[in-house]
PDB file of C-alpha atoms in Angstrom:
ATOM      1  CA  MET H 829       0.000   0.000   0.000  1.00 66.00           C
ATOM      2  CA  GLY H 830       1.358   3.421  -0.969  1.00 89.00           C
ATOM      3  CA  LEU H 831      -0.161   5.988   1.412  1.00 96.00           C
ATOM      4  CA  VAL H 832      -2.277   5.241   4.480  1.00 97.00           C
ATOM      5  CA  VAL H 833      -3.897   7.982   6.575  1.00 97.00           C
ATOM      6  CA  LYS H 834      -5.113   6.693   9.936  1.00 97.00           C
ATOM      7  CA  ASP H 835      -7.366   8.569  12.374  1.00 97.00           C
ATOM      8  CA  LEU H 836      -5.844  11.903  11.362  1.00 97.00           C
ATOM      9  CA  LEU H 837      -6.756  14.840  13.597  1.00 96.00           C
ATOM     10  CA  MET H 838      -5.593  18.423  13.027  1.00 95.00           C
ATOM     11  CA  ARG H 839      -6.601  21.214  15.389  1.00 94.00           C
ATOM     12  CA  PHE H 840      -5.682  24.884  15.293  1.00 91.00           C
ATOM     13  CA  GLY H 841      -6.549  26.159  18.748  1.00 87.00           C
ATOM     14  CA  GLY H 842     -10.275  25.565  19.051  1.00 86.00           C
ATOM     15  CA  ILE H 843     -10.780  24.904  15.332  1.00 91.00           C
ATOM     16  CA  THR H 844     -10.762  21.342  14.017  1.00 92.00           C
ATOM     17  CA  ALA H 845      -9.511  21.299  10.403  1.00 94.00           C
ATOM     18  CA  ILE H 846      -9.356  17.491  10.051  1.00 95.00           C
ATOM     19  CA  GLU H 847     -11.283  15.046  12.223  1.00 94.00           C
ATOM     20  CA  ASN H 848     -10.561  11.303  12.430  1.00 94.00           C
ATOM     21  CA  LEU H 849      -9.780  11.010   8.719  1.00 96.00           C
ATOM     22  CA  ASN H 850      -8.992   7.586   7.269  1.00 97.00           C
ATOM     23  CA  PHE H 851      -8.149   6.617   3.695  1.00 97.00           C
ATOM     24  CA  GLU H 852      -5.667   4.639   1.603  1.00 96.00           C
ATOM     25  CA  ILE H 853      -4.077   5.323  -1.774  1.00 96.00           C
ATOM     26  CA  GLU H 854      -2.768   2.388  -3.738  1.00 94.00           C
ATOM     27  CA  ASP H 855       0.486   2.559  -5.694  1.00 94.00           C
ATOM     28  CA  GLY H 856       0.180   3.606  -9.321  1.00 93.00           C
ATOM     29  CA  THR H 857      -3.331   5.028  -9.042  1.00 95.00           C
ATOM     30  CA  VAL H 858      -4.930   8.454  -9.485  1.00 97.00           C
ATOM     31  CA  THR H 859      -6.988   9.621  -6.492  1.00 97.00           C
ATOM     32  CA  SER H 860      -8.784  12.939  -6.029  1.00 97.00           C
ATOM     33  CA  LEU H 861      -9.666  14.733  -2.797  1.00 96.00           C
ATOM     34  CA  ILE H 862     -12.675  17.010  -3.192  1.00 94.00           C
ATOM     35  CA  GLY H 863     -14.929  19.084  -0.969  1.00 91.00           C
ATOM     36  CA  PRO H 864     -16.237  22.619  -0.442  1.00 87.00           C
ATOM     37  CA  ASN H 865     -13.907  25.513   0.284  1.00 85.00           C
ATOM     38  CA  GLY H 866     -12.669  25.244   3.868  1.00 83.00           C
ATOM     39  CA  ALA H 867     -13.344  21.501   4.020  1.00 86.00           C
ATOM     40  CA  GLY H 868      -9.773  20.716   5.122  1.00 90.00           C
ATOM     41  CA  LYS H 869      -8.308  19.494   1.820  1.00 94.00           C
ATOM     42  CA  THR H 870      -5.158  21.624   1.848  1.00 93.00           C
ATOM     43  CA  SER H 871      -4.630  20.813   5.532  1.00 94.00           C
ATOM     44  CA  VAL H 872      -4.508  17.137   4.541  1.00 96.00           C
ATOM     45  CA  PHE H 873      -1.800  17.876   1.967  1.00 96.00           C
ATOM     46  CA  ASN H 874       0.098  19.994   4.490  1.00 95.00           C
ATOM     47  CA  CYS H 875       0.075  17.147   7.011  1.00 96.00           C
ATOM     48  CA  ILE H 876       1.245  14.611   4.433  1.00 97.00           C
ATOM     49  CA  THR H 877       4.140  16.841   3.338  1.00 96.00           C
ATOM     50  CA  GLY H 878       5.194  17.855   6.850  1.00 95.00           C
ATOM     51  CA  PHE H 879       4.210  21.533   6.652  1.00 93.00           C
ATOM     52  CA  TYR H 880       1.706  20.879   9.450  1.00 94.00           C
ATOM     53  CA  LYS H 881       2.260  18.642  12.456  1.00 94.00           C
ATOM     54  CA  ALA H 882      -0.957  16.700  12.967  1.00 94.00           C
ATOM     55  CA  THR H 883      -2.503  16.729  16.432  1.00 94.00           C
ATOM     56  CA  SER H 884      -2.861  12.949  16.417  1.00 96.00           C
ATOM     57  CA  GLY H 885      -3.195   9.936  14.149  1.00 97.00           C
ATOM     58  CA  ASP H 886      -0.648   8.611  11.690  1.00 97.00           C
ATOM     59  CA  ILE H 887       0.390   8.920   8.052  1.00 98.00           C
ATOM     60  CA  LEU H 888       2.222   5.930   6.576  1.00 97.00           C
ATOM     61  CA  PHE H 889       4.025   5.909   3.245  1.00 97.00           C
ATOM     62  CA  GLU H 890       5.329   2.564   2.065  1.00 93.00           C
ATOM     63  CA  ASN H 891       4.735   1.237   5.607  1.00 93.00           C
ATOM     64  CA  GLU H 892       6.843   3.937   7.299  1.00 95.00           C
ATOM     65  CA  SER H 893       5.410   6.796   9.356  1.00 96.00           C
ATOM     66  CA  LEU H 894       5.879  10.367   8.128  1.00 96.00           C
ATOM     67  CA  MET H 895       4.639  11.974  11.325  1.00 94.00           C
ATOM     68  CA  ASP H 896       7.993  13.049  12.792  1.00 89.00           C
ATOM     69  CA  LEU H 897       9.758  13.936   9.540  1.00 95.00           C
ATOM     70  CA  LYS H 898      10.671  17.423   8.340  1.00 94.00           C
ATOM     71  CA  PRO H 899       9.374  18.444   4.878  1.00 93.00           C
ATOM     72  CA  PHE H 900      12.764  17.949   3.192  1.00 91.00           C
ATOM     73  CA  LYS H 901      12.969  14.409   4.574  1.00 93.00           C
ATOM     74  CA  ILE H 902       9.519  13.659   3.191  1.00 95.00           C
ATOM     75  CA  THR H 903      10.633  15.002  -0.191  1.00 93.00           C
ATOM     76  CA  LYS H 904      13.600  12.639  -0.054  1.00 91.00           C
ATOM     77  CA  ARG H 905      11.129   9.775   0.427  1.00 93.00           C
ATOM     78  CA  GLY H 906       9.688  10.587  -2.999  1.00 93.00           C
ATOM     79  CA  ILE H 907       6.646  12.679  -2.070  1.00 96.00           C
ATOM     80  CA  ILE H 908       6.600  15.726  -4.337  1.00 95.00           C
ATOM     81  CA  ARG H 909       4.017  18.511  -4.288  1.00 93.00           C
ATOM     82  CA  THR H 910       2.811  21.336  -6.500  1.00 91.00           C
ATOM     83  CA  PHE H 911       0.891  24.283  -5.065  1.00 85.00           C
ATOM     84  CA  GLN H 912      -2.363  26.052  -5.878  1.00 79.00           C
ATOM     85  CA  ASN H 913      -0.365  29.244  -6.418  1.00 81.00           C
ATOM     86  CA  VAL H 914       2.549  28.710  -8.805  1.00 84.00           C
ATOM     87  CA  ARG H 915       5.876  28.792  -6.942  1.00 86.00           C
ATOM     88  CA  LEU H 916       8.655  29.207  -9.466  1.00 92.00           C
ATOM     89  CA  PHE H 917      11.951  31.062  -9.185  1.00 91.00           C
ATOM     90  CA  LYS H 918      10.816  33.959 -11.341  1.00 92.00           C
ATOM     91  CA  ASN H 919      14.309  35.228 -12.232  1.00 93.00           C
ATOM     92  CA  MET H 920      15.596  31.791 -13.231  1.00 93.00           C
ATOM     93  CA  THR H 921      15.055  30.152 -16.597  1.00 95.00           C
ATOM     94  CA  VAL H 922      12.522  27.426 -17.211  1.00 96.00           C
ATOM     95  CA  LEU H 923      15.353  24.881 -17.419  1.00 95.00           C
ATOM     96  CA  GLU H 924      16.975  26.088 -14.195  1.00 93.00           C
ATOM     97  CA  ASN H 925      13.625  25.831 -12.389  1.00 93.00           C
ATOM     98  CA  VAL H 926      13.155  22.231 -13.472  1.00 94.00           C
ATOM     99  CA  MET H 927      16.758  21.338 -12.594  1.00 92.00           C
ATOM    100  CA  SER H 928      16.210  22.798  -9.112  1.00 87.00           C
ATOM    101  CA  GLY H 929      13.491  20.220  -8.513  1.00 81.00           C
ATOM    102  CA  THR H 930      15.865  17.385  -9.342  1.00 79.00           C
ATOM    103  CA  HIS H 931      18.608  18.786  -7.084  1.00 64.00           C
ATOM    104  CA  SER H 932      16.257  18.460  -4.106  1.00 62.00           C
ATOM    105  CA  VAL H 933      16.295  14.655  -4.358  1.00 56.00           C
ATOM    106  CA  THR H 934      19.854  13.932  -5.538  1.00 57.00           C
ATOM    107  CA  GLY H 935      22.939  13.202  -3.499  1.00 55.00           C
ATOM    108  CA  GLN H 936      24.901  16.162  -4.787  1.00 53.00           C
ATOM    109  CA  THR H 937      26.784  18.042  -2.066  1.00 50.00           C
ATOM    110  CA  VAL H 938      27.752  21.697  -1.938  1.00 48.00           C
ATOM    111  CA  ALA H 939      31.478  20.828  -1.678  1.00 50.00           C
ATOM    112  CA  GLY H 940      31.247  18.484  -4.631  1.00 53.00           C
ATOM    113  CA  ALA H 941      29.463  21.078  -6.729  1.00 52.00           C
ATOM    114  CA  LEU H 942      32.108  23.700  -5.916  1.00 51.00           C
ATOM    115  CA  LEU H 943      35.080  21.392  -6.511  1.00 54.00           C
ATOM    116  CA  ARG H 944      33.499  19.854  -9.624  1.00 61.00           C
ATOM    117  CA  HIS H 945      34.408  16.264  -8.836  1.00 65.00           C
ATOM    118  CA  PRO H 946      33.960  13.913 -11.811  1.00 68.00           C
ATOM    119  CA  ALA H 947      31.048  12.194 -10.090  1.00 68.00           C
ATOM    120  CA  GLU H 948      29.393  15.554  -9.489  1.00 71.00           C
ATOM    121  CA  ARG H 949      29.890  16.556 -13.132  1.00 75.00           C
ATOM    122  CA  ARG H 950      28.310  13.304 -14.298  1.00 79.00           C
ATOM    123  CA  GLU H 951      25.384  13.821 -11.979  1.00 79.00           C
ATOM    124  CA  GLU H 952      24.943  17.414 -13.167  1.00 82.00           C
ATOM    125  CA  ALA H 953      24.871  16.210 -16.784  1.00 86.00           C
ATOM    126  CA  GLU H 954      22.242  13.618 -15.856  1.00 88.00           C
ATOM    127  CA  ILE H 955      20.178  16.292 -14.073  1.00 90.00           C
ATOM    128  CA  LEU H 956      20.290  18.405 -17.245  1.00 91.00           C
ATOM    129  CA  ARG H 957      19.175  15.504 -19.456  1.00 93.00           C
ATOM    130  CA  ASN H 958      16.441  14.619 -16.995  1.00 93.00           C
ATOM    131  CA  ALA H 959      15.137  18.206 -16.866  1.00 93.00           C
ATOM    132  CA  GLU H 960      15.080  18.502 -20.648  1.00 96.00           C
ATOM    133  CA  TYR H 961      13.278  15.170 -20.963  1.00 96.00           C
ATOM    134  CA  TYR H 962      10.414  16.260 -18.694  1.00 96.00           C
ATOM    135  CA  LEU H 963      10.242  19.704 -20.272  1.00 97.00           C
ATOM    136  CA  GLU H 964       9.725  17.984 -23.598  1.00 97.00           C
ATOM    137  CA  TYR H 965       7.134  15.714 -21.979  1.00 96.00           C
ATOM    138  CA  VAL H 966       4.999  18.709 -20.925  1.00 96.00           C
ATOM    139  CA  GLY H 967       5.651  20.591 -24.175  1.00 95.00           C
ATOM    140  CA  MET H 968       7.958  23.272 -22.779  1.00 96.00           C
ATOM    141  CA  LEU H 969      11.402  22.330 -24.110  1.00 97.00           C
ATOM    142  CA  SER H 970      11.411  25.068 -26.761  1.00 97.00           C
ATOM    143  CA  GLN H 971      11.033  27.641 -23.967  1.00 96.00           C
ATOM    144  CA  LYS H 972      13.732  26.257 -21.696  1.00 96.00           C
ATOM    145  CA  ASN H 973      15.824  29.446 -21.812  1.00 97.00           C
ATOM    146  CA  GLU H 974      12.925  31.804 -21.075  1.00 97.00           C
ATOM    147  CA  LEU H 975      12.808  33.464 -17.661  1.00 97.00           C
ATOM    148  CA  ALA H 976       9.946  32.063 -15.627  1.00 95.00           C
ATOM    149  CA  LYS H 977       8.572  35.538 -14.923  1.00 95.00           C
ATOM    150  CA  ASN H 978       8.038  36.136 -18.647  1.00 96.00           C
ATOM    151  CA  LEU H 979       5.859  33.061 -19.191  1.00 96.00           C
ATOM    152  CA  PRO H 980       2.078  33.129 -19.546  1.00 95.00           C
ATOM    153  CA  TYR H 981       0.292  31.605 -16.561  1.00 94.00           C
ATOM    154  CA  GLY H 982      -0.473  28.306 -18.265  1.00 93.00           C
ATOM    155  CA  ASP H 983       3.171  27.850 -19.217  1.00 95.00           C
ATOM    156  CA  GLN H 984       4.247  28.623 -15.661  1.00 95.00           C
ATOM    157  CA  ARG H 985       1.952  25.815 -14.565  1.00 94.00           C
ATOM    158  CA  ARG H 986       3.499  23.420 -17.089  1.00 95.00           C
ATOM    159  CA  THR H 987       6.976  24.383 -15.896  1.00 96.00           C
ATOM    160  CA  GLU H 988       5.965  23.582 -12.327  1.00 95.00           C
ATOM    161  CA  TRP H 989       4.606  20.197 -13.442  1.00 95.00           C
ATOM    162  CA  ALA H 990       7.857  19.424 -15.272  1.00 95.00           C
ATOM    163  CA  ARG H 991       9.834  20.330 -12.140  1.00 94.00           C
ATOM    164  CA  ALA H 992       7.707  17.958 -10.064  1.00 94.00           C
ATOM    165  CA  LEU H 993       8.050  15.137 -12.601  1.00 95.00           C
ATOM    166  CA  ALA H 994      11.805  15.631 -12.887  1.00 93.00           C
ATOM    167  CA  ALA H 995      12.098  14.670  -9.208  1.00 92.00           C
ATOM    168  CA  LYS H 996      10.671  11.254 -10.241  1.00 91.00           C
ATOM    169  CA  PRO H 997       8.133  11.147  -7.410  1.00 93.00           C
ATOM    170  CA  ARG H 998       6.739   7.964  -5.985  1.00 94.00           C
ATOM    171  CA  LEU H 999       3.756  10.044  -4.857  1.00 96.00           C
ATOM    172  CA  LEU H1000       2.859  13.267  -6.693  1.00 96.00           C
ATOM    173  CA  LEU H1001       0.498  15.695  -4.947  1.00 96.00           C
ATOM    174  CA  PHE H1002      -1.270  18.161  -7.249  1.00 95.00           C
ATOM    175  CA  ASP H1003      -2.910  21.052  -5.359  1.00 94.00           C
ATOM    176  CA  GLU H1004      -5.646  22.422  -7.661  1.00 94.00           C
ATOM    177  CA  PRO H1005      -3.621  22.033 -10.867  1.00 94.00           C
ATOM    178  CA  ALA H1006      -6.492  23.262 -13.073  1.00 94.00           C
ATOM    179  CA  ALA H1007      -6.909  26.576 -11.218  1.00 91.00           C
ATOM    180  CA  GLY H1008      -6.647  29.479 -13.652  1.00 91.00           C
ATOM    181  CA  LEU H1009      -6.390  27.308 -16.766  1.00 93.00           C
ATOM    182  CA  ASN H1010      -8.557  27.721 -19.841  1.00 93.00           C
ATOM    183  CA  ARG H1011     -10.493  24.854 -21.428  1.00 93.00           C
ATOM    184  CA  GLU H1012      -7.706  23.833 -23.799  1.00 93.00           C
ATOM    185  CA  GLU H1013      -5.132  23.875 -21.003  1.00 93.00           C
ATOM    186  CA  LYS H1014      -7.409  21.751 -18.807  1.00 95.00           C
ATOM    187  CA  GLU H1015      -7.738  19.165 -21.565  1.00 94.00           C
ATOM    188  CA  ARG H1016      -3.949  19.101 -21.831  1.00 93.00           C
ATOM    189  CA  LEU H1017      -3.792  18.558 -18.061  1.00 95.00           C
ATOM    190  CA  VAL H1018      -6.183  15.603 -18.332  1.00 96.00           C
ATOM    191  CA  GLY H1019      -3.862  14.062 -20.919  1.00 95.00           C
ATOM    192  CA  LEU H1020      -0.832  14.765 -18.743  1.00 95.00           C
ATOM    193  CA  ILE H1021      -2.290  13.086 -15.640  1.00 95.00           C
ATOM    194  CA  ARG H1022      -3.346  10.056 -17.656  1.00 94.00           C
ATOM    195  CA  GLY H1023       0.090   9.936 -19.240  1.00 94.00           C
ATOM    196  CA  ILE H1024       1.902  10.179 -15.896  1.00 93.00           C
ATOM    197  CA  ARG H1025       0.116   7.064 -14.697  1.00 90.00           C
ATOM    198  CA  LYS H1026       0.542   5.153 -17.971  1.00 91.00           C
ATOM    199  CA  ASP H1027       4.110   6.142 -18.870  1.00 94.00           C
ATOM    200  CA  PHE H1028       5.792   6.345 -15.454  1.00 93.00           C
ATOM    201  CA  GLY H1029       3.534   4.567 -12.981  1.00 90.00           C
ATOM    202  CA  PHE H1030       3.678   7.505 -10.565  1.00 93.00           C
ATOM    203  CA  THR H1031       0.977   7.585  -7.899  1.00 96.00           C
ATOM    204  CA  VAL H1032      -1.068  10.797  -8.223  1.00 97.00           C
ATOM    205  CA  PHE H1033      -3.140  12.444  -5.496  1.00 97.00           C
ATOM    206  CA  LEU H1034      -4.891  15.686  -6.361  1.00 96.00           C
ATOM    207  CA  ILE H1035      -7.089  18.348  -4.838  1.00 95.00           C
ATOM    208  CA  GLU H1036      -9.343  19.794  -7.495  1.00 93.00           C
ATOM    209  CA  HIS H1037     -12.571  21.777  -7.838  1.00 90.00           C
ATOM    210  CA  ASP H1038     -13.063  21.079 -11.539  1.00 92.00           C
ATOM    211  CA  MET H1039     -15.419  18.090 -11.348  1.00 91.00           C
ATOM    212  CA  ASP H1040     -15.219  17.343 -15.052  1.00 93.00           C
ATOM    213  CA  LEU H1041     -11.452  16.876 -14.724  1.00 95.00           C
ATOM    214  CA  VAL H1042     -11.812  14.847 -11.521  1.00 95.00           C
ATOM    215  CA  MET H1043     -14.306  12.478 -13.113  1.00 94.00           C
ATOM    216  CA  LYS H1044     -12.116  11.999 -16.188  1.00 95.00           C
ATOM    217  CA  VAL H1045      -8.813  11.162 -14.488  1.00 96.00           C
ATOM    218  CA  SER H1046      -9.634   9.610 -11.092  1.00 96.00           C
ATOM    219  CA  GLU H1047      -9.896   5.965 -10.182  1.00 96.00           C
ATOM    220  CA  LYS H1048     -11.004   6.876  -6.668  1.00 97.00           C
ATOM    221  CA  VAL H1049     -12.498  10.035  -5.198  1.00 97.00           C
ATOM    222  CA  ILE H1050     -12.454  10.970  -1.501  1.00 97.00           C
ATOM    223  CA  VAL H1051     -14.913  13.641  -0.349  1.00 95.00           C
ATOM    224  CA  VAL H1052     -14.454  15.677   2.823  1.00 94.00           C
ATOM    225  CA  ASN H1053     -16.661  18.259   4.475  1.00 92.00           C
ATOM    226  CA  PHE H1054     -15.734  20.148   7.656  1.00 90.00           C
ATOM    227  CA  GLY H1055     -12.618  17.972   7.906  1.00 90.00           C
ATOM    228  CA  THR H1056     -14.571  14.695   7.921  1.00 94.00           C
ATOM    229  CA  LYS H1057     -14.797  12.111   5.159  1.00 96.00           C
ATOM    230  CA  ILE H1058     -18.374  11.850   3.908  1.00 95.00           C
ATOM    231  CA  SER H1059     -17.866   9.603   0.881  1.00 96.00           C
ATOM    232  CA  GLU H1060     -15.265   7.532  -0.945  1.00 96.00           C
ATOM    233  CA  GLY H1061     -15.357   5.398  -4.061  1.00 96.00           C
ATOM    234  CA  THR H1062     -15.298   5.451  -7.833  1.00 96.00           C
ATOM    235  CA  PRO H1063     -16.179   8.718  -9.601  1.00 95.00           C
ATOM    236  CA  GLY H1064     -19.562   7.300 -10.588  1.00 93.00           C
ATOM    237  CA  TYR H1065     -20.387   6.240  -7.045  1.00 95.00           C
ATOM    238  CA  VAL H1066     -19.336   9.547  -5.485  1.00 94.00           C
ATOM    239  CA  LYS H1067     -21.138  11.613  -8.108  1.00 90.00           C
ATOM    240  CA  SER H1068     -24.436   9.924  -7.239  1.00 91.00           C
ATOM    241  CA  ASP H1069     -23.958   9.821  -3.435  1.00 93.00           C
ATOM    242  CA  PRO H1070     -26.748  11.931  -1.834  1.00 92.00           C
ATOM    243  CA  LYS H1071     -24.378  13.160   0.909  1.00 90.00           C
ATOM    244  CA  VAL H1072     -21.972  14.501  -1.702  1.00 90.00           C
ATOM    245  CA  ILE H1073     -24.729  16.087  -3.763  1.00 88.00           C
ATOM    246  CA  GLU H1074     -26.056  17.860  -0.694  1.00 85.00           C
ATOM    247  CA  ALA H1075     -22.674  19.025   0.609  1.00 80.00           C
ATOM    248  CA  TYR H1076     -20.838  19.860  -2.568  1.00 71.00           C
ATOM    249  CA  LEU H1077     -22.006  18.971  -6.060  1.00 62.00           C
ATOM    250  CA  GLY H1078     -25.577  20.268  -5.821  1.00 59.00           C
ATOM    251  CA  SER H1079     -28.588  18.760  -7.490  1.00 47.00           C
ATOM    252  CA  GLU H1080     -30.077  19.536 -10.865  1.00 44.00           C
ATOM    253  CA  GLU H1081     -32.874  21.389  -9.084  1.00 42.00           C
ATOM    254  CA  ASP H1082     -30.268  23.714  -7.521  1.00 42.00           C
ATOM    255  CA  SER H1083     -28.619  24.578 -10.835  1.00 36.00           C
TER     256      SER H1083
END
């Protein structure tokens, strides 16, 4: 089993963001986490990646607990995240941004980089090839020398996806990847998520409000409301669950 969340509780003072949450994500699958604004979705991601320290419960990845690990240690385990708001180094090139993602999971040392040991030079060359490969995969290789700050929003998103893929994650967390994208860009994202699973076997876990995208790419959907899981299952099952319709999707009569 890839990721297991057990009895997760997250409190901020008197506010409960996540309450006794349980779910599992199998290796090599695409799972979506949905729910209304303020339902606790981002808090779940923050607990998984170590940005928040959960009040109680446990998070297991490949049968090892993540609960006491710092974020950089969790990254080293192969859990890579994108954010709702694009976080690129704006004054670095597209290629440099993607290479920076690979550096976070390699064994390269500062001393080795400064002294340019042969092993470090070989690794740097491999990092470059790896970055260019994933830039080509997302359709951004021709823009590799552009500064990130000069890119249109959709291309900044694609650069962030390439950076995440270049780290060769075992678990890739997408935080609202469709936010701000137009229809064509969303269709490209659907193809990318499907391709990630098919071509690389990466496990994908995403938070997303675009239900059309969720239903197209997910094998399992988890629904939370007020920090509590209210439904879980295939897209078809969740879409027709009365609890989900009432809390989030709305009925035809409401539209």
